[in-house]
Amino acid sequence: MLVAAAICPSPPLLVPDVAAGAAPELDTARTACVDALGVLAASRPQVLLVVGPAGPGELPGPRVQGTPGSFEGFGVPVPVRLGAPAGPLPEGRLPAALAVGAWLLDRARWSCAPVEGLAVDTGLPAATCLETGRQLAGRAPRVALLVMGDGSACRSRKAPGYLDERAAPFDAEAARALGAADTAGLASLDEALARELGAAGRAPWQVLAGAAEGARLSGRLLYEDAPYGVGYVVATWS
């Protein structure tokens, strides 16, 4: 059963070494992420599952504890691992979103429960996302999720997807649902619109919605902004 969730943005710019001189611009977001991870720790989970989008060229699917990742593709040789390896070093690599999640956990010195990962295809239908979430929630009596993902990439003229007037309303509804632990609201996010707006968090958020069905969790919105024209949200469910 899902007992807690933390929702965090997934840009590698959260890692100060990647952001370099622009690092202070996301200090507020980083602080909110630290607070969100504290809620996960307080929930005393038996397993923590990090869920995030598989980007272009990245393989979707599960990642075991200890899977390595890096930000070399962003010009910074900062290695990370998804928790401490429980045995021989596993094969495979972490997608960027899960690497950011691993970095956040390492920064928080996570040691509360074993950690596994799931990279989700951004085109996964909502019904499949919901069913995936239900399966994750059934992994143990006390399951926590760290859900990585961004909103639209079209909030300004300098945004990766340029300015789209539909972006702000989409992000506002997503942030409202995430802050209210509104599973129905997340489940109803428009898949086609999310794709057009470059909202890679849509699928992971809907996995969360499936995992939280019947859990009666309360939500809290800790951060919402679009500093680079991309919607970033930090929220907790507990």
JSON list of C-alpha atoms in Angstrom, two decimals:
[
{"chain": "A", "resi": 1, "resn": "MET", "atom": "CA", "xyz": [0.00, 0.00, 0.00]},
{"chain": "A", "resi": 2, "resn": "LEU", "atom": "CA", "xyz": [1.20, 3.50, -0.77]},
{"chain": "A", "resi": 3, "resn": "VAL", "atom": "CA", "xyz": [1.93, 5.40, 2.44]},
{"chain": "A", "resi": 4, "resn": "ALA", "atom": "CA", "xyz": [3.70, 8.48, 1.07]},
{"chain": "A", "resi": 5, "resn": "ALA", "atom": "CA", "xyz": [4.90, 10.13, -2.11]},
{"chain": "A", "resi": 6, "resn": "ALA", "atom": "CA", "xyz": [7.16, 13.00, -3.03]},
{"chain": "A", "resi": 7, "resn": "ILE", "atom": "CA", "xyz": [6.80, 14.71, -6.39]},
{"chain": "A", "resi": 8, "resn": "CYS", "atom": "CA", "xyz": [9.90, 16.52, -7.65]},
{"chain": "A", "resi": 9, "resn": "PRO", "atom": "CA", "xyz": [10.99, 18.08, -10.95]},
{"chain": "A", "resi": 10, "resn": "SER", "atom": "CA", "xyz": [13.53, 16.14, -12.97]},
{"chain": "A", "resi": 11, "resn": "PRO", "atom": "CA", "xyz": [15.83, 18.64, -14.75]},
{"chain": "A", "resi": 12, "resn": "PRO", "atom": "CA", "xyz": [19.55, 17.89, -14.40]},
{"chain": "A", "resi": 13, "resn": "LEU", "atom": "CA", "xyz": [19.85, 21.61, -13.62]},
{"chain": "A", "resi": 14, "resn": "LEU", "atom": "CA", "xyz": [18.83, 20.66, -10.08]},
{"chain": "A", "resi": 15, "resn": "VAL", "atom": "CA", "xyz": [22.38, 19.34, -9.73]},
{"chain": "A", "resi": 16, "resn": "PRO", "atom": "CA", "xyz": [24.50, 22.43, -8.97]},
{"chain": "A", "resi": 17, "resn": "ASP", "atom": "CA", "xyz": [27.51, 21.13, -10.90]},
{"chain": "A", "resi": 18, "resn": "VAL", "atom": "CA", "xyz": [25.33, 20.89, -14.02]},
{"chain": "A", "resi": 19, "resn": "ALA", "atom": "CA", "xyz": [23.70, 24.29, -13.50]},
{"chain": "A", "resi": 20, "resn": "ALA", "atom": "CA", "xyz": [27.10, 25.93, -12.79]},
{"chain": "A", "resi": 21, "resn": "GLY", "atom": "CA", "xyz": [26.63, 29.70, -12.57]},
{"chain": "A", "resi": 22, "resn": "ALA", "atom": "CA", "xyz": [22.85, 29.40, -12.75]},
{"chain": "A", "resi": 23, "resn": "ALA", "atom": "CA", "xyz": [22.70, 27.06, -9.74]},
{"chain": "A", "resi": 24, "resn": "PRO", "atom": "CA", "xyz": [21.27, 29.64, -7.26]},
{"chain": "A", "resi": 25, "resn": "GLU", "atom": "CA", "xyz": [18.17, 30.06, -9.44]},
{"chain": "A", "resi": 26, "resn": "LEU", "atom": "CA", "xyz": [16.88, 26.65, -8.32]},
{"chain": "A", "resi": 27, "resn": "ASP", "atom": "CA", "xyz": [17.88, 26.86, -4.65]},
{"chain": "A", "resi": 28, "resn": "THR", "atom": "CA", "xyz": [14.25, 27.21, -3.60]},
{"chain": "A", "resi": 29, "resn": "ALA", "atom": "CA", "xyz": [13.29, 24.14, -5.61]},
{"chain": "A", "resi": 30, "resn": "ARG", "atom": "CA", "xyz": [16.16, 22.13, -4.08]},
{"chain": "A", "resi": 31, "resn": "THR", "atom": "CA", "xyz": [15.10, 23.11, -0.57]},
{"chain": "A", "resi": 32, "resn": "ALA", "atom": "CA", "xyz": [11.53, 22.03, -1.33]},
{"chain": "A", "resi": 33, "resn": "CYS", "atom": "CA", "xyz": [12.82, 18.68, -2.60]},
{"chain": "A", "resi": 34, "resn": "VAL", "atom": "CA", "xyz": [14.75, 18.15, 0.64]},
{"chain": "A", "resi": 35, "resn": "ASP", "atom": "CA", "xyz": [11.57, 18.83, 2.62]},
{"chain": "A", "resi": 36, "resn": "ALA", "atom": "CA", "xyz": [9.63, 16.40, 0.39]},
{"chain": "A", "resi": 37, "resn": "LEU", "atom": "CA", "xyz": [12.16, 13.63, 0.98]},
{"chain": "A", "resi": 38, "resn": "GLY", "atom": "CA", "xyz": [11.79, 14.21, 4.70]},
{"chain": "A", "resi": 39, "resn": "VAL", "atom": "CA", "xyz": [8.12, 13.29, 4.39]},
{"chain": "A", "resi": 40, "resn": "LEU", "atom": "CA", "xyz": [9.12, 10.03, 2.69]},
{"chain": "A", "resi": 41, "resn": "ALA", "atom": "CA", "xyz": [11.56, 9.19, 5.47]},
{"chain": "A", "resi": 42, "resn": "ALA", "atom": "CA", "xyz": [8.95, 9.93, 8.14]},
{"chain": "A", "resi": 43, "resn": "SER", "atom": "CA", "xyz": [6.53, 7.47, 6.52]},
{"chain": "A", "resi": 44, "resn": "ARG", "atom": "CA", "xyz": [8.81, 4.51, 7.41]},
{"chain": "A", "resi": 45, "resn": "PRO", "atom": "CA", "xyz": [8.44, 2.72, 4.06]},
{"chain": "A", "resi": 46, "resn": "GLN", "atom": "CA", "xyz": [9.58, -0.83, 3.44]},
{"chain": "A", "resi": 47, "resn": "VAL", "atom": "CA", "xyz": [10.57, 0.04, -0.11]},
{"chain": "A", "resi": 48, "resn": "LEU", "atom": "CA", "xyz": [11.07, 3.30, -2.01]},
{"chain": "A", "resi": 49, "resn": "LEU", "atom": "CA", "xyz": [10.36, 3.31, -5.73]},
{"chain": "A", "resi": 50, "resn": "VAL", "atom": "CA", "xyz": [11.72, 6.15, -7.86]},
{"chain": "A", "resi": 51, "resn": "VAL", "atom": "CA", "xyz": [9.49, 6.70, -10.90]},
{"chain": "A", "resi": 52, "resn": "GLY", "atom": "CA", "xyz": [10.37, 9.03, -13.75]},
{"chain": "A", "resi": 53, "resn": "PRO", "atom": "CA", "xyz": [10.15, 9.47, -17.51]},
{"chain": "A", "resi": 54, "resn": "ALA", "atom": "CA", "xyz": [12.42, 7.73, -19.98]},
{"chain": "A", "resi": 55, "resn": "GLY", "atom": "CA", "xyz": [13.66, 10.45, -22.29]},
{"chain": "A", "resi": 56, "resn": "PRO", "atom": "CA", "xyz": [14.57, 10.18, -25.97]},
{"chain": "A", "resi": 57, "resn": "GLY", "atom": "CA", "xyz": [17.02, 7.32, -26.50]},
{"chain": "A", "resi": 58, "resn": "GLU", "atom": "CA", "xyz": [16.53, 6.03, -22.93]},
{"chain": "A", "resi": 59, "resn": "LEU", "atom": "CA", "xyz": [15.11, 2.59, -22.20]},
{"chain": "A", "resi": 60, "resn": "PRO", "atom": "CA", "xyz": [11.95, 2.39, -20.12]},
{"chain": "A", "resi": 61, "resn": "GLY", "atom": "CA", "xyz": [11.60, -0.32, -17.51]},
{"chain": "A", "resi": 62, "resn": "PRO", "atom": "CA", "xyz": [12.71, -1.20, -13.98]},
{"chain": "A", "resi": 63, "resn": "ARG", "atom": "CA", "xyz": [16.09, -0.38, -12.47]},
{"chain": "A", "resi": 64, "resn": "VAL", "atom": "CA", "xyz": [17.42, -2.35, -9.50]},
{"chain": "A", "resi": 65, "resn": "GLN", "atom": "CA", "xyz": [19.10, -0.91, -6.45]},
{"chain": "A", "resi": 66, "resn": "GLY", "atom": "CA", "xyz": [22.64, 0.24, -7.13]},
{"chain": "A", "resi": 67, "resn": "THR", "atom": "CA", "xyz": [22.09, 0.97, -10.85]},
{"chain": "A", "resi": 68, "resn": "PRO", "atom": "CA", "xyz": [24.62, 3.65, -11.87]},
{"chain": "A", "resi": 69, "resn": "GLY", "atom": "CA", "xyz": [23.98, 6.91, -13.66]},
{"chain": "A", "resi": 70, "resn": "SER", "atom": "CA", "xyz": [25.90, 10.04, -14.58]},
{"chain": "A", "resi": 71, "resn": "PHE", "atom": "CA", "xyz": [25.51, 13.57, -15.87]},
{"chain": "A", "resi": 72, "resn": "GLU", "atom": "CA", "xyz": [28.33, 13.21, -18.37]},
{"chain": "A", "resi": 73, "resn": "GLY", "atom": "CA", "xyz": [25.85, 13.86, -21.17]},
{"chain": "A", "resi": 74, "resn": "PHE", "atom": "CA", "xyz": [25.36, 17.32, -19.69]},
{"chain": "A", "resi": 75, "resn": "GLY", "atom": "CA", "xyz": [29.08, 18.03, -19.57]},
{"chain": "A", "resi": 76, "resn": "VAL", "atom": "CA", "xyz": [29.64, 17.13, -15.92]},
{"chain": "A", "resi": 77, "resn": "PRO", "atom": "CA", "xyz": [31.20, 13.78, -14.84]},
{"chain": "A", "resi": 78, "resn": "VAL", "atom": "CA", "xyz": [29.14, 13.48, -11.64]},
{"chain": "A", "resi": 79, "resn": "PRO", "atom": "CA", "xyz": [28.38, 9.77, -10.97]},
{"chain": "A", "resi": 80, "resn": "VAL", "atom": "CA", "xyz": [25.33, 8.64, -9.01]},
{"chain": "A", "resi": 81, "resn": "ARG", "atom": "CA", "xyz": [23.81, 5.34, -7.95]},
{"chain": "A", "resi": 82, "resn": "LEU", "atom": "CA", "xyz": [20.25, 4.38, -7.12]},
{"chain": "A", "resi": 83, "resn": "GLY", "atom": "CA", "xyz": [20.97, 3.53, -3.53]},
{"chain": "A", "resi": 84, "resn": "ALA", "atom": "CA", "xyz": [23.80, 1.35, -2.30]},
{"chain": "A", "resi": 85, "resn": "PRO", "atom": "CA", "xyz": [24.36, -1.85, -4.31]},
{"chain": "A", "resi": 86, "resn": "ALA", "atom": "CA", "xyz": [23.02, -4.89, -2.48]},
{"chain": "A", "resi": 87, "resn": "GLY", "atom": "CA", "xyz": [25.42, -7.25, -4.31]},
{"chain": "A", "resi": 88, "resn": "PRO", "atom": "CA", "xyz": [27.43, -7.21, -7.54]},
{"chain": "A", "resi": 89, "resn": "LEU", "atom": "CA", "xyz": [27.17, -3.95, -9.44]},
{"chain": "A", "resi": 90, "resn": "PRO", "atom": "CA", "xyz": [24.09, -4.15, -11.68]},
{"chain": "A", "resi": 91, "resn": "GLU", "atom": "CA", "xyz": [24.17, -3.59, -15.40]},
{"chain": "A", "resi": 92, "resn": "GLY", "atom": "CA", "xyz": [22.31, -0.81, -17.19]},
{"chain": "A", "resi": 93, "resn": "ARG", "atom": "CA", "xyz": [22.17, 2.94, -16.70]},
{"chain": "A", "resi": 94, "resn": "LEU", "atom": "CA", "xyz": [19.77, 5.36, -15.09]},
{"chain": "A", "resi": 95, "resn": "PRO", "atom": "CA", "xyz": [17.78, 7.66, -17.36]},
{"chain": "A", "resi": 96, "resn": "ALA", "atom": "CA", "xyz": [18.39, 11.33, -16.61]},
{"chain": "A", "resi": 97, "resn": "ALA", "atom": "CA", "xyz": [15.22, 11.73, -14.54]},
{"chain": "A", "resi": 98, "resn": "LEU", "atom": "CA", "xyz": [16.09, 8.77, -12.31]},
{"chain": "A", "resi": 99, "resn": "ALA", "atom": "CA", "xyz": [19.68, 10.01, -12.05]},
{"chain": "A", "resi": 100, "resn": "VAL", "atom": "CA", "xyz": [18.34, 13.29, -10.65]},
{"chain": "A", "resi": 101, "resn": "GLY", "atom": "CA", "xyz": [16.24, 11.29, -8.21]},
{"chain": "A", "resi": 102, "resn": "ALA", "atom": "CA", "xyz": [19.29, 9.27, -7.18]},
{"chain": "A", "resi": 103, "resn": "TRP", "atom": "CA", "xyz": [21.22, 12.51, -6.68]},
{"chain": "A", "resi": 104, "resn": "LEU", "atom": "CA", "xyz": [18.47, 13.89, -4.44]},
{"chain": "A", "resi": 105, "resn": "LEU", "atom": "CA", "xyz": [18.45, 10.71, -2.36]},
{"chain": "A", "resi": 106, "resn": "ASP", "atom": "CA", "xyz": [22.23, 10.73, -2.03]},
{"chain": "A", "resi": 107, "resn": "ARG", "atom": "CA", "xyz": [22.13, 14.39, -1.03]},
{"chain": "A", "resi": 108, "resn": "ALA", "atom": "CA", "xyz": [19.56, 13.51, 1.65]},
{"chain": "A", "resi": 109, "resn": "ARG", "atom": "CA", "xyz": [21.66, 10.50, 2.75]},
{"chain": "A", "resi": 110, "resn": "TRP", "atom": "CA", "xyz": [18.71, 8.19, 2.24]},
{"chain": "A", "resi": 111, "resn": "SER", "atom": "CA", "xyz": [19.02, 4.99, 4.28]},
{"chain": "A", "resi": 112, "resn": "CYS", "atom": "CA", "xyz": [15.42, 4.41, 5.35]},
{"chain": "A", "resi": 113, "resn": "ALA", "atom": "CA", "xyz": [14.52, 1.61, 2.93]},
{"chain": "A", "resi": 114, "resn": "PRO", "atom": "CA", "xyz": [15.72, -0.26, -0.16]},
{"chain": "A", "resi": 115, "resn": "VAL", "atom": "CA", "xyz": [15.45, 1.75, -3.39]},
{"chain": "A", "resi": 116, "resn": "GLU", "atom": "CA", "xyz": [14.36, 0.64, -6.83]},
{"chain": "A", "resi": 117, "resn": "GLY", "atom": "CA", "xyz": [13.52, 2.59, -9.98]},
{"chain": "A", "resi": 118, "resn": "LEU", "atom": "CA", "xyz": [11.04, 2.57, -12.84]},
{"chain": "A", "resi": 119, "resn": "ALA", "atom": "CA", "xyz": [11.53, 4.55, -16.04]},
{"chain": "A", "resi": 120, "resn": "VAL", "atom": "CA", "xyz": [8.18, 5.17, -17.72]},
{"chain": "A", "resi": 121, "resn": "ASP", "atom": "CA", "xyz": [7.64, 5.65, -21.44]},
{"chain": "A", "resi": 122, "resn": "THR", "atom": "CA", "xyz": [6.28, 9.20, -21.81]},
{"chain": "A", "resi": 123, "resn": "GLY", "atom": "CA", "xyz": [3.75, 7.94, -24.34]},
{"chain": "A", "resi": 124, "resn": "LEU", "atom": "CA", "xyz": [2.30, 5.28, -22.04]},
{"chain": "A", "resi": 125, "resn": "PRO", "atom": "CA", "xyz": [-1.53, 5.43, -22.11]},
{"chain": "A", "resi": 126, "resn": "ALA", "atom": "CA", "xyz": [-3.22, 6.68, -18.96]},
{"chain": "A", "resi": 127, "resn": "ALA", "atom": "CA", "xyz": [-4.94, 3.35, -18.31]},
{"chain": "A", "resi": 128, "resn": "THR", "atom": "CA", "xyz": [-1.59, 1.54, -18.42]},
{"chain": "A", "resi": 129, "resn": "CYS", "atom": "CA", "xyz": [-0.01, 4.14, -16.13]},
{"chain": "A", "resi": 130, "resn": "LEU", "atom": "CA", "xyz": [-2.79, 3.66, -13.58]},
{"chain": "A", "resi": 131, "resn": "GLU", "atom": "CA", "xyz": [-2.46, -0.11, -13.65]},
{"chain": "A", "resi": 132, "resn": "THR", "atom": "CA", "xyz": [1.32, 0.18, -13.29]},
{"chain": "A", "resi": 133, "resn": "GLY", "atom": "CA", "xyz": [0.81, 2.32, -10.22]},
{"chain": "A", "resi": 134, "resn": "ARG", "atom": "CA", "xyz": [-1.57, -0.21, -8.68]},
{"chain": "A", "resi": 135, "resn": "GLN", "atom": "CA", "xyz": [1.05, -2.91, -9.15]},
{"chain": "A", "resi": 136, "resn": "LEU", "atom": "CA", "xyz": [3.73, -0.76, -7.52]},
{"chain": "A", "resi": 137, "resn": "ALA", "atom": "CA", "xyz": [1.51, -0.07, -4.52]},
{"chain": "A", "resi": 138, "resn": "GLY", "atom": "CA", "xyz": [1.08, -3.81, -4.06]},
{"chain": "A", "resi": 139, "resn": "ARG", "atom": "CA", "xyz": [4.81, -4.43, -3.72]},
{"chain": "A", "resi": 140, "resn": "ALA", "atom": "CA", "xyz": [4.79, -4.21, 0.09]},
{"chain": "A", "resi": 141, "resn": "PRO", "atom": "CA", "xyz": [2.55, -3.20, 3.01]},
{"chain": "A", "resi": 142, "resn": "ARG", "atom": "CA", "xyz": [4.33, 0.17, 3.16]},
{"chain": "A", "resi": 143, "resn": "VAL", "atom": "CA", "xyz": [5.43, 1.61, -0.18]},
{"chain": "A", "resi": 144, "resn": "ALA", "atom": "CA", "xyz": [6.73, 5.13, -0.86]},
{"chain": "A", "resi": 145, "resn": "LEU", "atom": "CA", "xyz": [7.21, 6.77, -4.24]},
{"chain": "A", "resi": 146, "resn": "LEU", "atom": "CA", "xyz": [9.61, 9.47, -5.36]},
{"chain": "A", "resi": 147, "resn": "VAL", "atom": "CA", "xyz": [7.99, 10.69, -8.58]},
{"chain": "A", "resi": 148, "resn": "MET", "atom": "CA", "xyz": [10.19, 12.69, -10.92]},
{"chain": "A", "resi": 149, "resn": "GLY", "atom": "CA", "xyz": [8.77, 14.70, -13.80]},
{"chain": "A", "resi": 150, "resn": "ASP", "atom": "CA", "xyz": [8.23, 18.14, -15.29]},
{"chain": "A", "resi": 151, "resn": "GLY", "atom": "CA", "xyz": [5.22, 20.00, -16.57]},
{"chain": "A", "resi": 152, "resn": "SER", "atom": "CA", "xyz": [4.94, 21.76, -19.89]},
{"chain": "A", "resi": 153, "resn": "ALA", "atom": "CA", "xyz": [8.03, 23.00, -21.74]},
{"chain": "A", "resi": 154, "resn": "CYS", "atom": "CA", "xyz": [6.16, 25.91, -23.33]},
{"chain": "A", "resi": 155, "resn": "ARG", "atom": "CA", "xyz": [5.74, 28.57, -20.67]},
{"chain": "A", "resi": 156, "resn": "SER", "atom": "CA", "xyz": [7.81, 31.31, -22.32]},
{"chain": "A", "resi": 157, "resn": "ARG", "atom": "CA", "xyz": [9.33, 32.33, -25.63]},
{"chain": "A", "resi": 158, "resn": "LYS", "atom": "CA", "xyz": [12.71, 31.05, -24.41]},
{"chain": "A", "resi": 159, "resn": "ALA", "atom": "CA", "xyz": [11.28, 27.71, -23.29]},
{"chain": "A", "resi": 160, "resn": "PRO", "atom": "CA", "xyz": [12.41, 24.53, -25.08]},
{"chain": "A", "resi": 161, "resn": "GLY", "atom": "CA", "xyz": [9.03, 24.32, -26.82]},
{"chain": "A", "resi": 162, "resn": "TYR", "atom": "CA", "xyz": [8.51, 28.07, -27.23]},
{"chain": "A", "resi": 163, "resn": "LEU", "atom": "CA", "xyz": [5.43, 29.82, -25.84]},
{"chain": "A", "resi": 164, "resn": "ASP", "atom": "CA", "xyz": [2.09, 28.03, -25.99]},
{"chain": "A", "resi": 165, "resn": "GLU", "atom": "CA", "xyz": [-0.93, 29.68, -24.38]},
{"chain": "A", "resi": 166, "resn": "ARG", "atom": "CA", "xyz": [-2.25, 26.27, -23.33]},
{"chain": "A", "resi": 167, "resn": "ALA", "atom": "CA", "xyz": [0.80, 25.56, -21.18]},
{"chain": "A", "resi": 168, "resn": "ALA", "atom": "CA", "xyz": [0.00, 27.68, -18.13]},
{"chain": "A", "resi": 169, "resn": "PRO", "atom": "CA", "xyz": [-3.54, 26.27, -17.68]},
{"chain": "A", "resi": 170, "resn": "PHE", "atom": "CA", "xyz": [-2.24, 22.71, -18.11]},
{"chain": "A", "resi": 171, "resn": "ASP", "atom": "CA", "xyz": [0.46, 23.27, -15.49]},
{"chain": "A", "resi": 172, "resn": "ALA", "atom": "CA", "xyz": [-1.97, 24.98, -13.13]},
{"chain": "A", "resi": 173, "resn": "GLU", "atom": "CA", "xyz": [-4.35, 22.01, -13.22]},
{"chain": "A", "resi": 174, "resn": "ALA", "atom": "CA", "xyz": [-1.49, 19.53, -12.78]},
{"chain": "A", "resi": 175, "resn": "ALA", "atom": "CA", "xyz": [-0.10, 21.51, -9.83]},
{"chain": "A", "resi": 176, "resn": "ARG", "atom": "CA", "xyz": [-3.55, 21.75, -8.27]},
{"chain": "A", "resi": 177, "resn": "ALA", "atom": "CA", "xyz": [-4.06, 17.98, -8.55]},
{"chain": "A", "resi": 178, "resn": "LEU", "atom": "CA", "xyz": [-0.58, 17.22, -7.25]},
{"chain": "A", "resi": 179, "resn": "GLY", "atom": "CA", "xyz": [-1.03, 19.60, -4.32]},
{"chain": "A", "resi": 180, "resn": "ALA", "atom": "CA", "xyz": [-4.44, 18.17, -3.44]},
{"chain": "A", "resi": 181, "resn": "ALA", "atom": "CA", "xyz": [-3.53, 14.47, -3.91]},
{"chain": "A", "resi": 182, "resn": "ASP", "atom": "CA", "xyz": [-6.35, 14.42, -6.46]},
{"chain": "A", "resi": 183, "resn": "THR", "atom": "CA", "xyz": [-5.94, 11.05, -8.18]},
{"chain": "A", "resi": 184, "resn": "ALA", "atom": "CA", "xyz": [-8.93, 11.59, -10.47]},
{"chain": "A", "resi": 185, "resn": "GLY", "atom": "CA", "xyz": [-7.57, 14.94, -11.57]},
{"chain": "A", "resi": 186, "resn": "LEU", "atom": "CA", "xyz": [-4.21, 13.42, -12.45]},
{"chain": "A", "resi": 187, "resn": "ALA", "atom": "CA", "xyz": [-5.81, 10.48, -14.22]},
{"chain": "A", "resi": 188, "resn": "SER", "atom": "CA", "xyz": [-7.78, 12.86, -16.43]},
{"chain": "A", "resi": 189, "resn": "LEU", "atom": "CA", "xyz": [-4.80, 14.89, -17.67]},
{"chain": "A", "resi": 190, "resn": "ASP", "atom": "CA", "xyz": [-4.97, 15.07, -21.47]},
{"chain": "A", "resi": 191, "resn": "GLU", "atom": "CA", "xyz": [-2.35, 12.73, -22.94]},
{"chain": "A", "resi": 192, "resn": "ALA", "atom": "CA", "xyz": [-2.30, 14.37, -26.37]},
{"chain": "A", "resi": 193, "resn": "LEU", "atom": "CA", "xyz": [-2.04, 17.88, -24.93]},
{"chain": "A", "resi": 194, "resn": "ALA", "atom": "CA", "xyz": [0.73, 16.79, -22.56]},
{"chain": "A", "resi": 195, "resn": "ARG", "atom": "CA", "xyz": [2.67, 15.40, -25.51]},
{"chain": "A", "resi": 196, "resn": "GLU", "atom": "CA", "xyz": [2.22, 18.59, -27.53]},
{"chain": "A", "resi": 197, "resn": "LEU", "atom": "CA", "xyz": [3.38, 20.69, -24.58]},
{"chain": "A", "resi": 198, "resn": "GLY", "atom": "CA", "xyz": [6.36, 18.44, -23.80]},
{"chain": "A", "resi": 199, "resn": "ALA", "atom": "CA", "xyz": [5.05, 17.62, -20.32]},
{"chain": "A", "resi": 200, "resn": "ALA", "atom": "CA", "xyz": [7.17, 14.54, -19.56]},
{"chain": "A", "resi": 201, "resn": "GLY", "atom": "CA", "xyz": [5.75, 14.28, -16.04]},
{"chain": "A", "resi": 202, "resn": "ARG", "atom": "CA", "xyz": [2.29, 13.29, -17.23]},
{"chain": "A", "resi": 203, "resn": "ALA", "atom": "CA", "xyz": [2.93, 9.53, -17.33]},
{"chain": "A", "resi": 204, "resn": "PRO", "atom": "CA", "xyz": [4.79, 9.31, -13.97]},
{"chain": "A", "resi": 205, "resn": "TRP", "atom": "CA", "xyz": [2.09, 11.43, -12.33]},
{"chain": "A", "resi": 206, "resn": "GLN", "atom": "CA", "xyz": [-0.58, 9.07, -13.59]},
{"chain": "A", "resi": 207, "resn": "VAL", "atom": "CA", "xyz": [1.42, 6.11, -12.26]},
{"chain": "A", "resi": 208, "resn": "LEU", "atom": "CA", "xyz": [1.25, 7.89, -8.90]},
{"chain": "A", "resi": 209, "resn": "ALA", "atom": "CA", "xyz": [-2.51, 8.31, -9.30]},
{"chain": "A", "resi": 210, "resn": "GLY", "atom": "CA", "xyz": [-2.90, 4.57, -9.77]},
{"chain": "A", "resi": 211, "resn": "ALA", "atom": "CA", "xyz": [-0.67, 3.77, -6.81]},
{"chain": "A", "resi": 212, "resn": "ALA", "atom": "CA", "xyz": [-2.64, 6.09, -4.51]},
{"chain": "A", "resi": 213, "resn": "GLU", "atom": "CA", "xyz": [-6.11, 4.73, -5.32]},
{"chain": "A", "resi": 214, "resn": "GLY", "atom": "CA", "xyz": [-7.85, 4.00, -2.04]},
{"chain": "A", "resi": 215, "resn": "ALA", "atom": "CA", "xyz": [-4.93, 5.20, 0.08]},
{"chain": "A", "resi": 216, "resn": "ARG", "atom": "CA", "xyz": [-6.70, 8.37, 1.27]},
{"chain": "A", "resi": 217, "resn": "LEU", "atom": "CA", "xyz": [-3.55, 10.46, 1.30]},
{"chain": "A", "resi": 218, "resn": "SER", "atom": "CA", "xyz": [-3.47, 14.23, 1.79]},
{"chain": "A", "resi": 219, "resn": "GLY", "atom": "CA", "xyz": [-1.40, 16.48, -0.45]},
{"chain": "A", "resi": 220, "resn": "ARG", "atom": "CA", "xyz": [0.68, 19.57, 0.07]},
{"chain": "A", "resi": 221, "resn": "LEU", "atom": "CA", "xyz": [2.14, 21.81, -2.64]},
{"chain": "A", "resi": 222, "resn": "LEU", "atom": "CA", "xyz": [5.63, 22.99, -1.66]},
{"chain": "A", "resi": 223, "resn": "TYR", "atom": "CA", "xyz": [6.83, 24.68, -4.84]},
{"chain": "A", "resi": 224, "resn": "GLU", "atom": "CA", "xyz": [5.52, 25.70, -8.26]},
{"chain": "A", "resi": 225, "resn": "ASP", "atom": "CA", "xyz": [7.35, 27.80, -10.85]},
{"chain": "A", "resi": 226, "resn": "ALA", "atom": "CA", "xyz": [8.61, 27.85, -14.42]},
{"chain": "A", "resi": 227, "resn": "PRO", "atom": "CA", "xyz": [12.05, 29.47, -14.16]},
{"chain": "A", "resi": 228, "resn": "TYR", "atom": "CA", "xyz": [13.22, 28.31, -17.60]},
{"chain": "A", "resi": 229, "resn": "GLY", "atom": "CA", "xyz": [9.83, 28.18, -19.25]},
{"chain": "A", "resi": 230, "resn": "VAL", "atom": "CA", "xyz": [9.32, 24.62, -17.96]},
{"chain": "A", "resi": 231, "resn": "GLY", "atom": "CA", "xyz": [6.77, 23.82, -15.27]},
{"chain": "A", "resi": 232, "resn": "TYR", "atom": "CA", "xyz": [8.36, 22.54, -12.05]},
{"chain": "A", "resi": 233, "resn": "VAL", "atom": "CA", "xyz": [6.33, 21.26, -9.10]},
{"chain": "A", "resi": 234, "resn": "VAL", "atom": "CA", "xyz": [7.31, 19.89, -5.69]},
{"chain": "A", "resi": 235, "resn": "ALA", "atom": "CA", "xyz": [4.57, 18.29, -3.61]},
{"chain": "A", "resi": 236, "resn": "THR", "atom": "CA", "xyz": [4.07, 15.64, -0.95]},
{"chain": "A", "resi": 237, "resn": "TRP", "atom": "CA", "xyz": [1.37, 13.06, -0.30]},
{"chain": "A", "resi": 238, "resn": "SER", "atom": "CA", "xyz": [1.06, 11.46, 3.10]}
]
